[in-house]
Coordinates of C-alpha atoms and ligand atoms in Angstrom, one line a residue:
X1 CA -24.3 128.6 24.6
X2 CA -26.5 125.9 26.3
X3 CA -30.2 126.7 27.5
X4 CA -29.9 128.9 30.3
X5 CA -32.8 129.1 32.8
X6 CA -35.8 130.1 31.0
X7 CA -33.8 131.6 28.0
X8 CA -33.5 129.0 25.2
X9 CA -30.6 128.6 23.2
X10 CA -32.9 128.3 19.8
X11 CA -31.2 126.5 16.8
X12 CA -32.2 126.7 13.3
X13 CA -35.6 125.1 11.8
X14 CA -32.7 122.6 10.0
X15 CA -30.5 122.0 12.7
X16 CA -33.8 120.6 15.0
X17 CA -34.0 118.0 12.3
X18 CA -32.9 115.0 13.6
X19 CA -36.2 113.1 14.8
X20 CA -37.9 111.3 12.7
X21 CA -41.5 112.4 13.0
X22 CA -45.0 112.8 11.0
X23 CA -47.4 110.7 9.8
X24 CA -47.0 107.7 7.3
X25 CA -50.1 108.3 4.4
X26 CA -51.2 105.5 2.1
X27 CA -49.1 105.2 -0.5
X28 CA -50.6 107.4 -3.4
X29 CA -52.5 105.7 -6.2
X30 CA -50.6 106.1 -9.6
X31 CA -51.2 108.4 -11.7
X32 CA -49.8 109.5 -15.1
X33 CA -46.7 111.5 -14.5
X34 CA -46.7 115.2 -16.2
X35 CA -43.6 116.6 -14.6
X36 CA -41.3 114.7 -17.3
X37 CA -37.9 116.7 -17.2
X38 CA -39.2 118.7 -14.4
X39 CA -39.3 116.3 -11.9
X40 CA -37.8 116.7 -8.6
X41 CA -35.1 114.0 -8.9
X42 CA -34.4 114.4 -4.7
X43 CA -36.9 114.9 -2.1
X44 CA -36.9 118.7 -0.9
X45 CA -34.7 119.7 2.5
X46 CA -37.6 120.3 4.6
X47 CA -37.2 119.8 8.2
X48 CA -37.9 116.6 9.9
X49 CA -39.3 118.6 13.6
X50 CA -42.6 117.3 15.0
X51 CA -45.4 120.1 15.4
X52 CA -45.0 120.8 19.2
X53 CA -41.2 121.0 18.2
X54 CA -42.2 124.0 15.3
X55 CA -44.5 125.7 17.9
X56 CA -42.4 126.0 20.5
X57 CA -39.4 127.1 18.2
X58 CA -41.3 129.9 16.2
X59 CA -42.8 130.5 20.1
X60 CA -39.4 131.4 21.2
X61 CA -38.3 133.4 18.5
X62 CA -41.0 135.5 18.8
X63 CA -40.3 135.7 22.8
X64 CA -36.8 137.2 21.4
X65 CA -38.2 139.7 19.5
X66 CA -37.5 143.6 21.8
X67 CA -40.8 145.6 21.2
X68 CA -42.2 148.7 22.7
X69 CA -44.4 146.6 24.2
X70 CA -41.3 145.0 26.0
X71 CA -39.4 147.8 26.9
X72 CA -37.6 151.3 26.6
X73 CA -37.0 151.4 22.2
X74 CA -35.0 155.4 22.2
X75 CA -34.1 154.3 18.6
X76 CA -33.6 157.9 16.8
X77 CA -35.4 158.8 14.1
X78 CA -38.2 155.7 14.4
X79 CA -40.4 157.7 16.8
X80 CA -41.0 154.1 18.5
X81 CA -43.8 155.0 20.9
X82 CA -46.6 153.4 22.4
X83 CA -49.6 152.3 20.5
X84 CA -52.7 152.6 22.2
X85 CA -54.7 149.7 22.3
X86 CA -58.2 151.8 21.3
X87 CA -56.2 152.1 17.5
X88 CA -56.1 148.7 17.6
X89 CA -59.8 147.6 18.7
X90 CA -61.2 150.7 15.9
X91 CA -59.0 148.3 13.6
X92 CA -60.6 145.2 14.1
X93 CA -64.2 146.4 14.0
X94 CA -66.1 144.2 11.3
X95 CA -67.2 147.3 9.2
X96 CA -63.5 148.0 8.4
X97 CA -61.5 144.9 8.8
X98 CA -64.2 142.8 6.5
X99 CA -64.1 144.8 3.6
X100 CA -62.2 144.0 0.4
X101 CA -60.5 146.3 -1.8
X102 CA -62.2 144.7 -4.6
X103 CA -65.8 145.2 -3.3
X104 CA -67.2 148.0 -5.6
X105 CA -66.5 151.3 -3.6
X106 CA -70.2 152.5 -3.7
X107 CA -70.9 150.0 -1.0
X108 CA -68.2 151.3 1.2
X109 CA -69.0 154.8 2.1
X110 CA -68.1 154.1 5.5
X111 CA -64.5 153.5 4.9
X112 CA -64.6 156.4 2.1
X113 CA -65.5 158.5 5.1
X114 CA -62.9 157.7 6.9
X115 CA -60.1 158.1 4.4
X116 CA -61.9 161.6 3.9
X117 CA -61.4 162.7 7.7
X118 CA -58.3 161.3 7.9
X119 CA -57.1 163.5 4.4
X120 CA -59.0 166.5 6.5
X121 CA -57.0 165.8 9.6
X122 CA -53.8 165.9 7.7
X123 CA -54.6 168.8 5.4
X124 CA -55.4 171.0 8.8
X125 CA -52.1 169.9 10.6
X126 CA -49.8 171.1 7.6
X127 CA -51.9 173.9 6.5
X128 CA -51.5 171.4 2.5
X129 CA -54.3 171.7 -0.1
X130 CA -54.2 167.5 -1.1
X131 CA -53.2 164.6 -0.2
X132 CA -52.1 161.2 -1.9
X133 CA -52.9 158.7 0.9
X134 CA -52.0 154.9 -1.5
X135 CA -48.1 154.8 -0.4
X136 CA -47.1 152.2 2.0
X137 CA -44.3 153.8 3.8
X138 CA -42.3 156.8 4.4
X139 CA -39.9 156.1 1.6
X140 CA -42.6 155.3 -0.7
X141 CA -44.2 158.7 0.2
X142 CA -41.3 160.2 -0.9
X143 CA -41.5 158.3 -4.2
X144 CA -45.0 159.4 -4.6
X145 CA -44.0 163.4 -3.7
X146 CA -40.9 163.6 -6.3
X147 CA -42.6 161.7 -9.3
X148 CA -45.3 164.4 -8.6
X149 CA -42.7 166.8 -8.5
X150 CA -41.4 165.5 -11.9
X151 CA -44.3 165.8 -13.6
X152 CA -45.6 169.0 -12.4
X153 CA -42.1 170.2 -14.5
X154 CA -42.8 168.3 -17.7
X155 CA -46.3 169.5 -17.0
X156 CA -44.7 173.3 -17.0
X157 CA -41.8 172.7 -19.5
X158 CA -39.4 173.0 -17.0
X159 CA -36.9 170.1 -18.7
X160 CA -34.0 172.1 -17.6
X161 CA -35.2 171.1 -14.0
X162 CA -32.8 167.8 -13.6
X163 CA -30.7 168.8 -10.3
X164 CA -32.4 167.9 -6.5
X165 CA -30.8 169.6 -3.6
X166 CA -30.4 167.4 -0.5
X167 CA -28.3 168.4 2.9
X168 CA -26.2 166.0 4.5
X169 CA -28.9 166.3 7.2
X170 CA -31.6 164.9 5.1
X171 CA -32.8 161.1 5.8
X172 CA -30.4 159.0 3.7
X173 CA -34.0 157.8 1.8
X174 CA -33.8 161.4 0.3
X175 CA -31.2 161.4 -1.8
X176 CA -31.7 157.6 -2.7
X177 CA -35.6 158.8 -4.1
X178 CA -34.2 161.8 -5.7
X179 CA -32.0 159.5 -7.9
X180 CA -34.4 157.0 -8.3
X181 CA -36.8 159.5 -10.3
X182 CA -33.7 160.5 -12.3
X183 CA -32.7 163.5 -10.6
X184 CA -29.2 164.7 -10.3
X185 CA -28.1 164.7 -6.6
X186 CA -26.7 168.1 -5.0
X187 CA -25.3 167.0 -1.9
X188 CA -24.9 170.4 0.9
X189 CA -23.3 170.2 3.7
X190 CA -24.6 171.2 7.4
X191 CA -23.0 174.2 9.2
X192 CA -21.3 174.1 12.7
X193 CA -24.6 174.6 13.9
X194 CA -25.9 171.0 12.0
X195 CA -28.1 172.9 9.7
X196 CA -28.3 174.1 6.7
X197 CA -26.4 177.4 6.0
X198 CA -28.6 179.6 4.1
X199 CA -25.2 181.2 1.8
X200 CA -24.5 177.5 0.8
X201 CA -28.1 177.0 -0.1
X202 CA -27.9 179.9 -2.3
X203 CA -24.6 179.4 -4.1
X204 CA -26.4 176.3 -5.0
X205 CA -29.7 177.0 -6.2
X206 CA -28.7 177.7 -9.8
X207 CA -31.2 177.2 -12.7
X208 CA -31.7 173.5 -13.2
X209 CA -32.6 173.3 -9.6
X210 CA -36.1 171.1 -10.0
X211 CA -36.1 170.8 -5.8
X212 CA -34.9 170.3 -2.2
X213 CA -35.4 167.5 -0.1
X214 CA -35.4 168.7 3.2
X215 CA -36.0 166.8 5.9
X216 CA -37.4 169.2 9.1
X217 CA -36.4 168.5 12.0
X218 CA -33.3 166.8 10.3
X219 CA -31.4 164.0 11.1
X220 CA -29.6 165.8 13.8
X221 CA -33.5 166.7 15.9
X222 CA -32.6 170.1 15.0
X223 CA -35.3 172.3 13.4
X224 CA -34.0 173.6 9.4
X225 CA -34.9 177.6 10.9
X226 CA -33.8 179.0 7.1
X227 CA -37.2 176.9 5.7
X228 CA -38.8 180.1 5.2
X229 CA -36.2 181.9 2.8
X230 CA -35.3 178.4 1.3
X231 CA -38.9 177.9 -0.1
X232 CA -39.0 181.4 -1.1
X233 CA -36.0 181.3 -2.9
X234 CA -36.6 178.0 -4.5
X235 CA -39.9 179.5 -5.8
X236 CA -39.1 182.2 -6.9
X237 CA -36.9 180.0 -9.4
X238 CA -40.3 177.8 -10.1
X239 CA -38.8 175.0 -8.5
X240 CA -40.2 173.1 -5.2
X241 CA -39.7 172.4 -1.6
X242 CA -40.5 168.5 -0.9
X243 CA -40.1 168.5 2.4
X244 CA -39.2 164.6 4.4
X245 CA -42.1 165.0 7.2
X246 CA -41.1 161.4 9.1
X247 CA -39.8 163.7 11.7
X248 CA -43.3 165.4 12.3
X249 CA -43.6 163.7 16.0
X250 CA -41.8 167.4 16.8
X251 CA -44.0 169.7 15.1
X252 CA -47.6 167.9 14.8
X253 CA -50.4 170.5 15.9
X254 CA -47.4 173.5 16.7
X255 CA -46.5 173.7 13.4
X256 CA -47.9 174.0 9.6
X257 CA -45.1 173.2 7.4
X258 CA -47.6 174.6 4.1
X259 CA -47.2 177.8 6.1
X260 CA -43.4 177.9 6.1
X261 CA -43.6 177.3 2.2
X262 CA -43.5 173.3 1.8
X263 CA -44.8 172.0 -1.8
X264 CA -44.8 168.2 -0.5
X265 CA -44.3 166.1 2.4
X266 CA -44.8 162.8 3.8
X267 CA -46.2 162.0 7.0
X268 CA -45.5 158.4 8.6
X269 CA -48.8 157.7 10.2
X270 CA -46.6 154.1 12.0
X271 CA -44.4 157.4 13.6
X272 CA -46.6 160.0 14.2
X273 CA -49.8 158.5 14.2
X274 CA -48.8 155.7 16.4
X275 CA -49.4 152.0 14.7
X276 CA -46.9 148.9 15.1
X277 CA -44.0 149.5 12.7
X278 CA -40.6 147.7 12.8
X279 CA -41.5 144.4 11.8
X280 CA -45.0 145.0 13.7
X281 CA -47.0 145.9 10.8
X282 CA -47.4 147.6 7.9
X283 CA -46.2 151.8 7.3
X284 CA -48.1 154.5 5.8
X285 CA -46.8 157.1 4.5
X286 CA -49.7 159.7 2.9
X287 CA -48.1 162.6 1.1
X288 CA -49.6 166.2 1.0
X289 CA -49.0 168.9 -1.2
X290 CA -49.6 172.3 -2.0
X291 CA -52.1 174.3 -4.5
X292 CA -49.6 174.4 -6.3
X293 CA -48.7 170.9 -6.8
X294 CA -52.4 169.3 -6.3
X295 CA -53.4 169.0 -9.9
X296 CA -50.4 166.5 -10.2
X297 CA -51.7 164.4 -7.4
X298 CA -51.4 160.4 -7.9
X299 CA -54.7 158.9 -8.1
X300 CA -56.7 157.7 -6.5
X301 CA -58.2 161.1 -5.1
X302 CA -60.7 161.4 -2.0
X303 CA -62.8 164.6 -2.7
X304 CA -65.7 165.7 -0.8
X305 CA -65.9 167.3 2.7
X306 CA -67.5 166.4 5.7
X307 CA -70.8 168.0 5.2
X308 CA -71.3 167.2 1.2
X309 CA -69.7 163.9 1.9
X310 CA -66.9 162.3 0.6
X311 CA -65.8 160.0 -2.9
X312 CA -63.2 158.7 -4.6
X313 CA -61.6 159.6 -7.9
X314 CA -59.8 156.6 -9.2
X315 CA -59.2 157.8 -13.3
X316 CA -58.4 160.6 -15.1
X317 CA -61.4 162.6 -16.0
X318 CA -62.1 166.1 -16.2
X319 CA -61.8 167.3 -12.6
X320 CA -58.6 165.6 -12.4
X321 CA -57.0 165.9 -15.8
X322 CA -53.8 166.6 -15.1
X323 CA -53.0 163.7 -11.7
X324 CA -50.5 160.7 -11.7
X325 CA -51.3 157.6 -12.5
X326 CA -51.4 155.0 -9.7
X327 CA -48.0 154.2 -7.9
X328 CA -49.9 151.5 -5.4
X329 CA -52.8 148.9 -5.6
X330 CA -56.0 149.5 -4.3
X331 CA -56.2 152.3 -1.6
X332 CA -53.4 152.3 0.7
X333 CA -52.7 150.4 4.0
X334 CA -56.3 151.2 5.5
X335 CA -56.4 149.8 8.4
X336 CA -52.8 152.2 9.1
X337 CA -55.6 154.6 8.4
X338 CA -58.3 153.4 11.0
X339 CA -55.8 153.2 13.6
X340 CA -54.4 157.1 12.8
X341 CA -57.6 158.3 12.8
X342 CA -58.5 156.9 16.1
X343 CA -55.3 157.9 17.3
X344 CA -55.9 161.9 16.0
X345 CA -59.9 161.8 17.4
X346 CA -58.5 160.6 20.9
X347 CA -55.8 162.9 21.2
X348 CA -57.6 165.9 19.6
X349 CA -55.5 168.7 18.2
X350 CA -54.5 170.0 21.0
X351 CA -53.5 166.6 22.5
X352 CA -51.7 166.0 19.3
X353 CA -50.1 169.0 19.6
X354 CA -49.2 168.4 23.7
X355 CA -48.0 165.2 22.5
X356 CA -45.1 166.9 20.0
X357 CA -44.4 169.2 22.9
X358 CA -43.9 166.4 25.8
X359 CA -41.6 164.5 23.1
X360 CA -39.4 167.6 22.8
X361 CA -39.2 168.1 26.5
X362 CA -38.7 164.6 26.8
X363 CA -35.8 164.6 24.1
X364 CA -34.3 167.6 25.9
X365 CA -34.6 166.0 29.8
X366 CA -32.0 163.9 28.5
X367 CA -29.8 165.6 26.6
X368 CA -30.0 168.0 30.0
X369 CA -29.4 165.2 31.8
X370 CA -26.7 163.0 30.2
X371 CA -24.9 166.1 29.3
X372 CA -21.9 166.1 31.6
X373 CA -21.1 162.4 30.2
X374 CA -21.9 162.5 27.2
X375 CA -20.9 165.0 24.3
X376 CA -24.0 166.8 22.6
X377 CA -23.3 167.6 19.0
X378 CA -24.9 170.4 18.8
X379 CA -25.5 173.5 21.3
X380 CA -28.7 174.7 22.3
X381 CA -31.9 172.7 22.7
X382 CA -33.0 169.5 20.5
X383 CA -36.2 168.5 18.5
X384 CA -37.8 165.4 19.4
X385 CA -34.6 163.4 19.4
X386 CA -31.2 164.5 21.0
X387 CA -27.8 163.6 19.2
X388 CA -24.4 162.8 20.9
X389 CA -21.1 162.1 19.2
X390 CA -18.6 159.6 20.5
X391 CA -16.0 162.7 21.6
X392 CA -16.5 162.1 25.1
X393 CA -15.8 158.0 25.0
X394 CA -12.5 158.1 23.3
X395 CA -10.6 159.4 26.8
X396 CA -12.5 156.1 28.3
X397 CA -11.1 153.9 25.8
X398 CA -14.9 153.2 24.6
X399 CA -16.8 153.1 21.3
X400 CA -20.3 154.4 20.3
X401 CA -20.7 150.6 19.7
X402 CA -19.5 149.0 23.1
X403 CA -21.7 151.9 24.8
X404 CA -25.0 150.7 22.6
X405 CA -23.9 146.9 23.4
X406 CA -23.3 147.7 27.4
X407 CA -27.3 149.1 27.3
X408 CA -28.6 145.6 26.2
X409 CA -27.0 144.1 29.1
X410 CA -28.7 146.7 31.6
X411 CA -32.1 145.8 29.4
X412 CA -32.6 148.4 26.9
X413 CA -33.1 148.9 23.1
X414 CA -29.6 150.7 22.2
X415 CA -30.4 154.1 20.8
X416 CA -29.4 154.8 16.9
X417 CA -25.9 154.4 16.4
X418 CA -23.2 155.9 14.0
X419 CA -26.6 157.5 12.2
X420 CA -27.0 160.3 11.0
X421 CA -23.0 160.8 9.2
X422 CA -22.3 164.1 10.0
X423 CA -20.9 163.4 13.4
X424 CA -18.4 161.1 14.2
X425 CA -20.0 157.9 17.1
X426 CA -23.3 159.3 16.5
X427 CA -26.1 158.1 19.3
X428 CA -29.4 159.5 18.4
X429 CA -31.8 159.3 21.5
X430 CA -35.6 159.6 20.5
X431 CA -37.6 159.0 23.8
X432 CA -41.1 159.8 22.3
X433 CA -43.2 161.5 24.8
X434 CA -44.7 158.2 25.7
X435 CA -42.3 157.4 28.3
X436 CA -42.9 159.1 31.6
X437 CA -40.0 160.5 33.8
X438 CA -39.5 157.2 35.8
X439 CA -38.5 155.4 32.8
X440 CA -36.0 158.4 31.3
X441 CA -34.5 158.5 34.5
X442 CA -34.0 154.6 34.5
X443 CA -32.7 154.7 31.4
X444 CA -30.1 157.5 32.5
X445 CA -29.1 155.9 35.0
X446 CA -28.1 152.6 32.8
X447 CA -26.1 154.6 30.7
X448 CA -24.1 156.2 33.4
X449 CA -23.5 152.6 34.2
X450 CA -22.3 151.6 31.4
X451 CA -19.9 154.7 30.7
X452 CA -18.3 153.4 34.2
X453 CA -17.6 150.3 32.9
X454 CA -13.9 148.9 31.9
X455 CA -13.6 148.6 28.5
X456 CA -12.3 144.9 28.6
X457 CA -15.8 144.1 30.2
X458 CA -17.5 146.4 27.5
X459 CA -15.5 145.5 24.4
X460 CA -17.3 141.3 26.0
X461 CA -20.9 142.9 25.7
X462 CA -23.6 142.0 25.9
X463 CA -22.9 139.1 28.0
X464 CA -26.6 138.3 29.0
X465 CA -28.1 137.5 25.7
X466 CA -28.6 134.8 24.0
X467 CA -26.2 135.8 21.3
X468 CA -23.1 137.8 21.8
X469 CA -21.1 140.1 20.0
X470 CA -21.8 139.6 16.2
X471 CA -20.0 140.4 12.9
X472 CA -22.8 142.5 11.9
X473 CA -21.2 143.0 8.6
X474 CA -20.9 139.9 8.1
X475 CA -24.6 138.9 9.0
X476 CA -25.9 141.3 7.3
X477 CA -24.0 140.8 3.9
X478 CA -23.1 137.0 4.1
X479 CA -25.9 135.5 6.1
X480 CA -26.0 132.3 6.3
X481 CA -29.9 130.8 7.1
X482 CA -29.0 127.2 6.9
X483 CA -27.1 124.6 8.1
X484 CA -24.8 123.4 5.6
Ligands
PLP1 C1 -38.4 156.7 9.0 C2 -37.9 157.7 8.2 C3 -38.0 157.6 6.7 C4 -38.5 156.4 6.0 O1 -39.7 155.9 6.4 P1 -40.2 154.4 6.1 O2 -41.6 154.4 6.6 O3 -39.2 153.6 6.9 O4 -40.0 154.2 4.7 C5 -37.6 158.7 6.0 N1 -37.2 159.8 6.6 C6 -37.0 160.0 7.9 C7 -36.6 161.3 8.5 C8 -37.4 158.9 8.7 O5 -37.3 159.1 10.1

């Protein structure tokens, strides 16, 4: 497709190539050559594109990049909302964006405090004894929570311990991190209901059970109600509840999950906590555990309180004999942790917690309200993010993917599609309670649109972006980032 308007066809770097541009240098004095063997023996494929040429091309790419900041993002299970600009000002303060991680952490008690608030602020809001702060992202959180888990058996002699629990509803990270600290998988499946059924869970929990993985709300936005006579069970046994906290967007400030019996749990402060994620910027994912776990802890370790003050416990001595080793450089993604802090002092718990109820009603103001057209999977009310299966587009000839392609053409970021598995066509609607009523009801109104539509016209979309219809599979698996 030629340019169109403003909207830029935009070739590859390579493909621009074709001038010849730059600036001729003296030829280079001679010196000894030292490459021998290794010399280059042809000149590198670099592009031949004049500088305004590479401005304006990485310009437009960047102009093609959907954001929040762009529009309505419902993508399930990503909690995309917006990120007040105050996070980002708090971030770019001198005293914390000029510090190194190398700078000896005595002349840093600043930013000490602030890791020690923000461990506070996450220790209240789960009712958790510790937390790990170092991993970088939910899934690395995750990591950090079942190597803990691991050695808190070895720790116990629990090496019969090898087999991890994980419902279909879990986050698909679960099972992945499960087997990637050697544990055996136990895959359950979810009830009519999209939960896990209690009976299953208990034909299941034999003896070498180390742990579930339990992500709450799951993968459906439905809130795991047997949590309380899973964890009990599952200690009872000596074994542990990790529990996958990326959904906590629903529960922040209503609920403690330590209360309901959770050993471990990550929290993404880029979801929750509200900093660009999504190729925006780095994740976070702190962990926190339970009593029973916190001896296990990775290093490094921010003790203290905010009266007696706060360090940092970065070896294994005597008041922490027993912790993990590092699993992450330096300290974690700090500035993540200036902008979650800021976010948690402007909101105040009891914003935070208004904030988890405004995303379930928003959640539920569209399941209400797209009901008629679209099929819910599950009855009764959602979590933070409403799921619909593809039963109702079949009569209309439609799939969950012409319906997600149709919503680009009316300008909106489709929701999750065909994720999570346990329903055929899945669309997974997270509206975050960022977006006020005007903007639900315009994006309601788009989808009704779009379920109108023929599905010759549909099975063409989108039509008004600069690419169409892609192999996905294809460009995902094969891509191909040069011109031959
Ligand atoms: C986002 C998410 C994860 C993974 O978090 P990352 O920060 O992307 O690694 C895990 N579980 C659930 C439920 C999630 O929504």
């Amino acid at each position: 497709m030629p340019h169109q308007g403003l909207n830029f066809d935009e070739p590859l770097l390579f493909e621009l190539s074709k001038e010849s541009c730059g600036v001729d240098l003296p030829t280079p004095p001679k010196v000894r050559d030292r490459l021998g063997s290794m010399a280059r023996l042809n000149p590198a494929a670099l592009p031949n594109v004049s500088e305004p040429r590479v401005i304006r091309h990485f310009t437009r790419l960047s102009q093609k990049n959907f954001s929040i900041d762009s529009g309505f993002y419902p993508l399930g299970s990503c909690t995309m909302k917006h990120n007040p600009r105050l996070n980002e000002q708090t971030a770019r303060l001198a005293g914390f964006s000029n510090i190194h991680p190398l700078q000896d952490i005595q002349s840093v008690p600043g930013a000490v405090a602030l890791m020690g608030e923000l461990s506070d602020f996450l220790k209240n809001l789960t009712g958790l004894a510790h937390v790990a702060l170092s991993p970088a992202a939910g899934a690395h959180g995750e990591l950090c929570g079942m190597i803990t888990i691991r050695n808190a058996l070895q720790h116990h002699g629990h090496h019969e311990k090898t087999v991890v629990l994980v419902p279909e509803s879990a986050h698909g990270t679960n099972p992945a991190t499960a087997a990637a600290c050697g544990f055996t998988v136990r895959p359950l499946p979810a009830d009519q209901r999209g939960r896990l059924d209690l009976q299953t869970f208990y034909n299941a929990l034999t003896d070498n059970v180390a742990a579930i993985m339990l992500t709450n709300p799951n993968t459906c936005g439905l809130f795991e109600d047997d949590i309380v006579n899973i964890a009990a069970a599952l200690h009872t046994k000596e074994g542990y509840v990790y529990c996958d906290g990326a959904n906590f967007n629903a529960l922040a400030g209503v609920v403690r999950l330590g209360d309901l019996g959770v050993d471990a749990m990550h929290i993404n402060l880029h979801k929750t906590f509200s900093t660009p994620h999504g190729g925006g910027g780095p994740g976070s994912g702190p962990v926190v555990f339970s009593e029973a776990l916190a001896p296990f802890v990775p290093l490094p370790w921010v003790v203290g309180n905010r009266h007696d003050g706060y360090r940092v416990l970065d070896t294994r001595t005597a008041e922490a004999p027993y912790a993990t080793g590092r699993i992450k450089a330096f300290w974690g993604q700090f500035a993540t942790f200036v902008r979650a802090l800021t976010y948690m002092k402007s909101f105040g718990t009891m914003g935070i917690a208004q904030a988890s109820k405004d995303a379930v009603l928003n959640a539920n103001y569209i399941r209400a309200g797209l009901s008629d057209v679209l099929h819910p999977s599950f009855d009764g009310p959602c979590m933070h993010e409403v799921l619909f299966d593809e039963s109702n587009l079949k009569p209309l000839g439609l799939t969950t993917m012409d319906v997600a392609k149709g919503l680009i053409d009316k300008g909106f970021h489709p929701m999750t599609i065909y994720f999570p598995l346990v329903v055929q066509g899945a669309m997974l609607i997270e509206p975050t309670e960022s977006e006020s009523q005007q903007t639900l009801d315009e994006f309601m109104v788009a989808m009704r649109d779009v379920l109108t539509m023929s599905p010759e016209t549909l099975k063409n979309a989108p039509q008004h972006t600069p690419r169409r219809r892609l192999d996905e599979v294809r460009a995902a698996r094969t891509p191909v980032l040069t011109s031959p």
